[in-house]
């Protein structure tokens, strides 16, 4: 069965500090991993996906199949990064399985 | 482009009453999803449609929940009768469809249901 684990419900960092949001997954097939973000009073939206291997808003995430992880990183946090972040696992059936989310707060 | 549209945005009902939620996906998106999001949790899939066909409804509690997407465009999710534990946010999402290289899903604003 598939599972996504985000161990931190809350994470606070100071502006300019590095940030890492952890995500581990369990899936027997070939995984597709995503990070979705929900800013205050906005709808859930895609931040980035592992297959595109790009940096979005300074965030990157590398799929580590050996550790079954897909941690989200940014070297210098900004106040506008404060949001709810969800790691999601995609299966070949176009379904997404979400983690419980991490609320990131960037302290000015 | 308005994105995925959902209505109502908020709904308060008493237990045992029926309730319905409506979703209009992005034009051209063949796949439509309904998710349930409980407080402090991530979204959980209830049902997925490919055009008008429900291709995955394994997580839909069929004793009280039903859904339809008659013309392969907009969709309705119904609960009858509602229970206290149904209080949650109901999210609708859409994507281009099966076979696409990317599974990006576009979410609506959700309907927050409160059952008293």
mmCIF file with all atom_site columns, C-alpha atoms in Angstrom, chain A residues 37-45 57 80 82-84 86, chain B residues 9 37 91 107-110:
data_model
loop_
_atom_site.group_PDB
_atom_site.id
_atom_site.type_symbol
_atom_site.label_atom_id
_atom_site.label_alt_id
_atom_site.label_comp_id
_atom_site.label_asym_id
_atom_site.label_entity_id
_atom_site.label_seq_id
_atom_site.pdbx_PDB_ins_code
_atom_site.Cartn_x
_atom_site.Cartn_y
_atom_site.Cartn_z
_atom_site.occupancy
_atom_site.B_iso_or_equiv
_atom_site.pdbx_formal_charge
_atom_site.auth_seq_id
_atom_site.auth_comp_id
_atom_site.auth_asym_id
_atom_site.auth_atom_id
_atom_site.pdbx_PDB_model_num
ATOM 1  C CA . UNK A 1 37  ? 1.476   24.330 -1.384 1.00 0.00 ? 37  UNK A CA 1
ATOM 2  C CA . UNK A 1 38  ? -1.436  26.232 0.092  1.00 0.00 ? 38  UNK A CA 1
ATOM 3  C CA . UNK A 1 39  ? -0.871  29.873 0.948  1.00 0.00 ? 39  UNK A CA 1
ATOM 4  C CA . UNK A 1 40  ? -3.212  31.619 3.351  1.00 0.00 ? 40  UNK A CA 1
ATOM 5  C CA . UNK A 1 41  ? -6.704  31.991 1.861  1.00 0.00 ? 41  UNK A CA 1
ATOM 6  C CA . UNK A 1 42  ? -5.607  30.460 -1.442 1.00 0.00 ? 42  UNK A CA 1
ATOM 7  C CA . UNK A 1 43  ? -6.306  27.125 -3.028 1.00 0.00 ? 43  UNK A CA 1
ATOM 8  C CA . UNK A 1 44  ? -3.989  24.170 -3.078 1.00 0.00 ? 44  UNK A CA 1
ATOM 9  C CA . UNK A 1 45  ? -1.526  24.398 -5.978 1.00 0.00 ? 45  UNK A CA 1
ATOM 10 C CA . UNK A 1 57  ? 10.519  29.985 -6.014 1.00 0.00 ? 57  UNK A CA 1
ATOM 11 C CA . UNK A 1 80  ? 6.243   34.787 1.649  1.00 0.00 ? 80  UNK A CA 1
ATOM 12 C CA . UNK A 1 82  ? 4.974   30.801 5.010  1.00 0.00 ? 82  UNK A CA 1
ATOM 13 C CA . UNK A 1 83  ? 2.305   28.304 3.979  1.00 0.00 ? 83  UNK A CA 1
ATOM 14 C CA . UNK A 1 84  ? 1.048   24.772 4.308  1.00 0.00 ? 84  UNK A CA 1
ATOM 15 C CA . UNK A 1 86  ? 1.903   18.844 1.263  1.00 0.00 ? 86  UNK A CA 1
ATOM 16 C CA . UNK B 2 9   ? -18.111 27.658 -0.295 1.00 0.00 ? 9   UNK B CA 1
ATOM 17 C CA . UNK B 2 37  ? -9.886  16.911 3.832  1.00 0.00 ? 37  UNK B CA 1
ATOM 18 C CA . UNK B 2 91  ? -12.203 19.580 -2.522 1.00 0.00 ? 91  UNK B CA 1
ATOM 19 C CA . UNK B 2 107 ? -7.834  22.380 -7.149 1.00 0.00 ? 107 UNK B CA 1
ATOM 20 C CA . UNK B 2 108 ? -10.936 24.325 -6.405 1.00 0.00 ? 108 UNK B CA 1
ATOM 21 C CA . UNK B 2 109 ? -11.349 26.453 -3.272 1.00 0.00 ? 109 UNK B CA 1
ATOM 22 C CA . UNK B 2 110 ? -13.274 23.716 -1.486 1.00 0.00 ? 110 UNK B CA 1
#
